[in-house]
PDB file of C-alpha atoms in Angstrom:
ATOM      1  CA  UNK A   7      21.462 -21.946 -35.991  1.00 42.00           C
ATOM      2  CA  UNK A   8      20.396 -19.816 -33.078  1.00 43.00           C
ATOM      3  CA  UNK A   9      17.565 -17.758 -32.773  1.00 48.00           C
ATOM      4  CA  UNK A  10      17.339 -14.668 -31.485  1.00 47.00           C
ATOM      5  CA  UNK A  11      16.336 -14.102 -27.590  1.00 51.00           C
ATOM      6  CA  UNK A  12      13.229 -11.836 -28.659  1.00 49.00           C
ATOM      7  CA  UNK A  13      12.038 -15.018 -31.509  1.00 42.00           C
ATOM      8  CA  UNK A  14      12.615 -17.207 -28.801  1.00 40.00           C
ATOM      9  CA  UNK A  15      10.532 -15.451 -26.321  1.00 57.00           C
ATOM     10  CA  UNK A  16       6.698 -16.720 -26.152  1.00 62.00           C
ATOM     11  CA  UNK A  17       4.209 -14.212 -27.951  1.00 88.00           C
ATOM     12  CA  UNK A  18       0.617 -13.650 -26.051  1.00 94.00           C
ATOM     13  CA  UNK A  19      -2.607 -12.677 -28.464  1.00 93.00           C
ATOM     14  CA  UNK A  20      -3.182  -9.078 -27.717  1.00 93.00           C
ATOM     15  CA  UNK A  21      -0.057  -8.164 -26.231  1.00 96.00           C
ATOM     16  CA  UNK A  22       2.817  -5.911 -27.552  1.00 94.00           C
ATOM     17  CA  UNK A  23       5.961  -4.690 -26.167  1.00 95.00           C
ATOM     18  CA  UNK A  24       6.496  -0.625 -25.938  1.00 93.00           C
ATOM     19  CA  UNK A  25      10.239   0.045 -26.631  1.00 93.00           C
ATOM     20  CA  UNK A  26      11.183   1.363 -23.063  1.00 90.00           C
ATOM     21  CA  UNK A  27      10.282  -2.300 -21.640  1.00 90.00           C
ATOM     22  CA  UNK A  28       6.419  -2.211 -20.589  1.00 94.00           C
ATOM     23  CA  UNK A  29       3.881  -4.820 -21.868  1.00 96.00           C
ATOM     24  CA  UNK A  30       0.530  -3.050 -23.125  1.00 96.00           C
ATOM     25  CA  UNK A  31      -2.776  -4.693 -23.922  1.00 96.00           C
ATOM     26  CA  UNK A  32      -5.875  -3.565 -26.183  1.00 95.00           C
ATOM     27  CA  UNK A  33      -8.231  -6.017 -28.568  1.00 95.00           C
ATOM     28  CA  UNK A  34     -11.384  -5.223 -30.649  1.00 94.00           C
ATOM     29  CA  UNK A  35     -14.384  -4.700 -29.918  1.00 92.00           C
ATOM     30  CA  UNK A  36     -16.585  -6.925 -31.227  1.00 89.00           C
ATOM     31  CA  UNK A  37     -19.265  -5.757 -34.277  1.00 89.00           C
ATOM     32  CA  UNK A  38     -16.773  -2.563 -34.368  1.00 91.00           C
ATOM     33  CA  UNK A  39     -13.680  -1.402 -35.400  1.00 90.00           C
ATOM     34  CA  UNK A  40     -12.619   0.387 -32.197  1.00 93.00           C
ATOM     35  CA  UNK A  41      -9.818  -1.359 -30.267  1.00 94.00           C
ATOM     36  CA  UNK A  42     -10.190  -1.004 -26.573  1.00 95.00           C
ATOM     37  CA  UNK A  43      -7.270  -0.154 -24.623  1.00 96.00           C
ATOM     38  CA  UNK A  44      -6.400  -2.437 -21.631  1.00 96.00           C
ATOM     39  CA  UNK A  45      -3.525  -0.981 -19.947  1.00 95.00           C
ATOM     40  CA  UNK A  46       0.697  -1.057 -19.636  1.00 95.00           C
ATOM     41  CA  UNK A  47       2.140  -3.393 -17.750  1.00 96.00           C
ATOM     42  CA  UNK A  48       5.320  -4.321 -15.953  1.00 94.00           C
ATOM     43  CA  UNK A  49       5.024  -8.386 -17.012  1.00 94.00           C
ATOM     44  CA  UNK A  50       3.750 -10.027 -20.620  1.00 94.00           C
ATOM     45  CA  UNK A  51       2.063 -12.121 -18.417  1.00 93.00           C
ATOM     46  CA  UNK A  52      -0.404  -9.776 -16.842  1.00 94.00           C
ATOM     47  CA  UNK A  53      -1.061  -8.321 -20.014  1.00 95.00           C
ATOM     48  CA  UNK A  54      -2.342 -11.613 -21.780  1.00 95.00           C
ATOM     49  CA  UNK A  55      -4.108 -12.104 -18.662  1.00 93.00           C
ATOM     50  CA  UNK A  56      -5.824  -8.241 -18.999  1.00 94.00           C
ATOM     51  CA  UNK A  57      -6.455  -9.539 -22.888  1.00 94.00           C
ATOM     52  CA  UNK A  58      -7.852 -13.045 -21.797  1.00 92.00           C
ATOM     53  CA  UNK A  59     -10.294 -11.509 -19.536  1.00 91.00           C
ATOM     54  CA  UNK A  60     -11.457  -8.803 -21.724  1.00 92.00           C
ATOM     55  CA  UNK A  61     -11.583 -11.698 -24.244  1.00 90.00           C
ATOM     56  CA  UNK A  62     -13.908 -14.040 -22.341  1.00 88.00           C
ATOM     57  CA  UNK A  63     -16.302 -10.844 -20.965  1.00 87.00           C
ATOM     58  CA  UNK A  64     -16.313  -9.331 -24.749  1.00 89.00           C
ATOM     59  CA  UNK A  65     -16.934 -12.419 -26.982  1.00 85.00           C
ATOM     60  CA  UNK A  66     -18.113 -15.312 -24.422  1.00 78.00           C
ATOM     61  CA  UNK A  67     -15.869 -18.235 -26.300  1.00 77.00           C
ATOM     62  CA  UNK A  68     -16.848 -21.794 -27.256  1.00 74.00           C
ATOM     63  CA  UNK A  69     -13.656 -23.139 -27.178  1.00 77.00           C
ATOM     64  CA  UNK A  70     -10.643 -21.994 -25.465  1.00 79.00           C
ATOM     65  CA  UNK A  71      -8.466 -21.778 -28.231  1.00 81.00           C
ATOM     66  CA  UNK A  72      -7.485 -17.779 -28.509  1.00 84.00           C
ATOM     67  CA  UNK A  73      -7.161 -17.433 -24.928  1.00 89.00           C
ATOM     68  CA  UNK A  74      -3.097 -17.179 -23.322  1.00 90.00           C
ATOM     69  CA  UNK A  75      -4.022 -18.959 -20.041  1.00 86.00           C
ATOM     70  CA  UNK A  76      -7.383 -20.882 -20.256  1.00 84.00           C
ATOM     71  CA  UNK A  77      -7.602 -22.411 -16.989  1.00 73.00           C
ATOM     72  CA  UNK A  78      -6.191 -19.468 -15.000  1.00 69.00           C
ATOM     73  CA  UNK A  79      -8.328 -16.982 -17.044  1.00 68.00           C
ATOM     74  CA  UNK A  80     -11.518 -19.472 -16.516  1.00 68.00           C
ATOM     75  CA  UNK A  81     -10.464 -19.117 -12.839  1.00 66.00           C
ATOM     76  CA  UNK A  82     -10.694 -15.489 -13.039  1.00 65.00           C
ATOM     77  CA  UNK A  83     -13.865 -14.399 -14.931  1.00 69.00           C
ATOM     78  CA  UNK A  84     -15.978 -16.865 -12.643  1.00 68.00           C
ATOM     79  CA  UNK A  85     -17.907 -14.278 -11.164  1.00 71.00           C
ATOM     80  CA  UNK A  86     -17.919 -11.993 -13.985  1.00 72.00           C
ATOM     81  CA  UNK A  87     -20.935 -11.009 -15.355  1.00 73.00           C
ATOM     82  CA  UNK A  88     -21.513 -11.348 -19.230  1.00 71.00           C
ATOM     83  CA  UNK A  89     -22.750  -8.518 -21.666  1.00 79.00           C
ATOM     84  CA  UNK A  90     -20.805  -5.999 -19.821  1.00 86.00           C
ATOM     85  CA  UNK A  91     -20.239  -2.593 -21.281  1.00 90.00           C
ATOM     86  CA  UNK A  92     -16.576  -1.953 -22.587  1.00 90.00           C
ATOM     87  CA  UNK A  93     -15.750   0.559 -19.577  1.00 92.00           C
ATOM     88  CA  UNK A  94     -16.584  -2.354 -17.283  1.00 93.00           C
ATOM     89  CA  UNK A  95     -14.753  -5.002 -19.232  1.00 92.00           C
ATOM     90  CA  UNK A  96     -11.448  -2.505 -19.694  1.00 93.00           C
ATOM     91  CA  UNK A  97     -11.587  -2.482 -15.353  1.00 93.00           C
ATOM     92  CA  UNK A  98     -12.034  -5.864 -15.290  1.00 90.00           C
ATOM     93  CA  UNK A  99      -9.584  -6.763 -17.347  1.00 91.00           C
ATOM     94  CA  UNK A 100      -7.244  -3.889 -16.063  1.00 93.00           C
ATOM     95  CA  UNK A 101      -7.798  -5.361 -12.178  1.00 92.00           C
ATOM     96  CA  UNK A 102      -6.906  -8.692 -13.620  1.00 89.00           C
ATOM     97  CA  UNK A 103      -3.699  -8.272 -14.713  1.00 92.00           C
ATOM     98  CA  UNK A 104      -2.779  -5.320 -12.315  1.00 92.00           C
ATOM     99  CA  UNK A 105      -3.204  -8.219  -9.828  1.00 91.00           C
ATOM    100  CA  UNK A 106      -0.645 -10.267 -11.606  1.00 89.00           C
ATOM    101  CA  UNK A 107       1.665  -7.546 -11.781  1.00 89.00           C
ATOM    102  CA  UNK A 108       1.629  -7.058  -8.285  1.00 88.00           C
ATOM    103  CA  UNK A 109       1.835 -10.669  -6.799  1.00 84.00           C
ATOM    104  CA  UNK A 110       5.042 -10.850  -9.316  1.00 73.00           C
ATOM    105  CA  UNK A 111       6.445  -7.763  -7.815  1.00 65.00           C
ATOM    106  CA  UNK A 112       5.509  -8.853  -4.373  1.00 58.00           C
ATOM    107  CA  UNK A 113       7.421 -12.292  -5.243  1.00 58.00           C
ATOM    108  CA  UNK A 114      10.530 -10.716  -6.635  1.00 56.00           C
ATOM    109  CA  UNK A 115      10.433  -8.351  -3.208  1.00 53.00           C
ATOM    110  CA  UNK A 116       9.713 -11.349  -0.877  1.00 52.00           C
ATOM    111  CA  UNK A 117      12.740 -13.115  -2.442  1.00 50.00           C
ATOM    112  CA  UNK A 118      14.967 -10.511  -3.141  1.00 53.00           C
ATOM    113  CA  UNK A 119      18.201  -9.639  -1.791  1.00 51.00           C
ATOM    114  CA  UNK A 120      17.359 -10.367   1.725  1.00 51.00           C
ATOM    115  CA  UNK A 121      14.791 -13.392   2.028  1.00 50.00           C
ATOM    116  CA  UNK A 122      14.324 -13.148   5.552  1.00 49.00           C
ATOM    117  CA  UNK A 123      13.457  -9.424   5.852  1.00 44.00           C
ATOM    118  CA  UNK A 124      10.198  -9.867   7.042  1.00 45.00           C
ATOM    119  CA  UNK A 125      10.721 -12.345   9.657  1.00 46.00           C
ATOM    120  CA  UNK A 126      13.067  -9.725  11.406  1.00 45.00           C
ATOM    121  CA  UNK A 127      10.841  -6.739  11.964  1.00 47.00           C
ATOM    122  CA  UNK A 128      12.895  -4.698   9.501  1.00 45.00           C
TER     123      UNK A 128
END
């Protein structure tokens, strides 16, 4: 039997998919019940990575285990301060996975229709 494309399609913790096509990203606050809103998104991917980051900053993990990319998001929050207000997590997390967004954009650009379009002065 064959599933579905969407059941087939990998699910990232604290990432959801608005119905026109963007990826958004929010988690909890720990000790509350507020959610924190981490921003839309043009990939899945850089939305798990806004939630892994906000993730790491917000509950400083033991273990790895709830994370959607532990060595990249490791990688990431090196020089991240810990007990960071929630404004300054919600930018860090939002500059995370903006940054994803746009090296996949620049990728799909860079190998796009015309491959060599930079190397002609165009």
């Amino acid at each position: 039997m064959m599933k579905s494309k969407e059941v087939m399609k990998r699910k990232y913790l604290g990432v959801r998919r608005r119905k026109w096509g963007k990826w958004v990203s929010e988690i909890r606050i720990p000790a509350t019940a507020e959610r924190l809103w981490l921003g839309t998104y043009a990939t899945a991917e850089a939305a798990a990575v806004a939630h892994d980051v906000a993730y790491i900053c917000l509950r400083q993990p033991t273990t790895l285990d709830k994370l959607n990319f532990p060595a990249a998001t490791l990688t990431a929050t090196a020089g991240v301060p810990r007990g960071m207000s929630p404004v300054a997590v919600q930018k860090a997390a939002s500059d995370a996975g903006m940054a994803v967004d746009a090296t996949t954009k620049f990728k799909e650009i860079s190998v796009g229709e015309n491959p060599n379009f930079f190397m002609h002065g165009n």
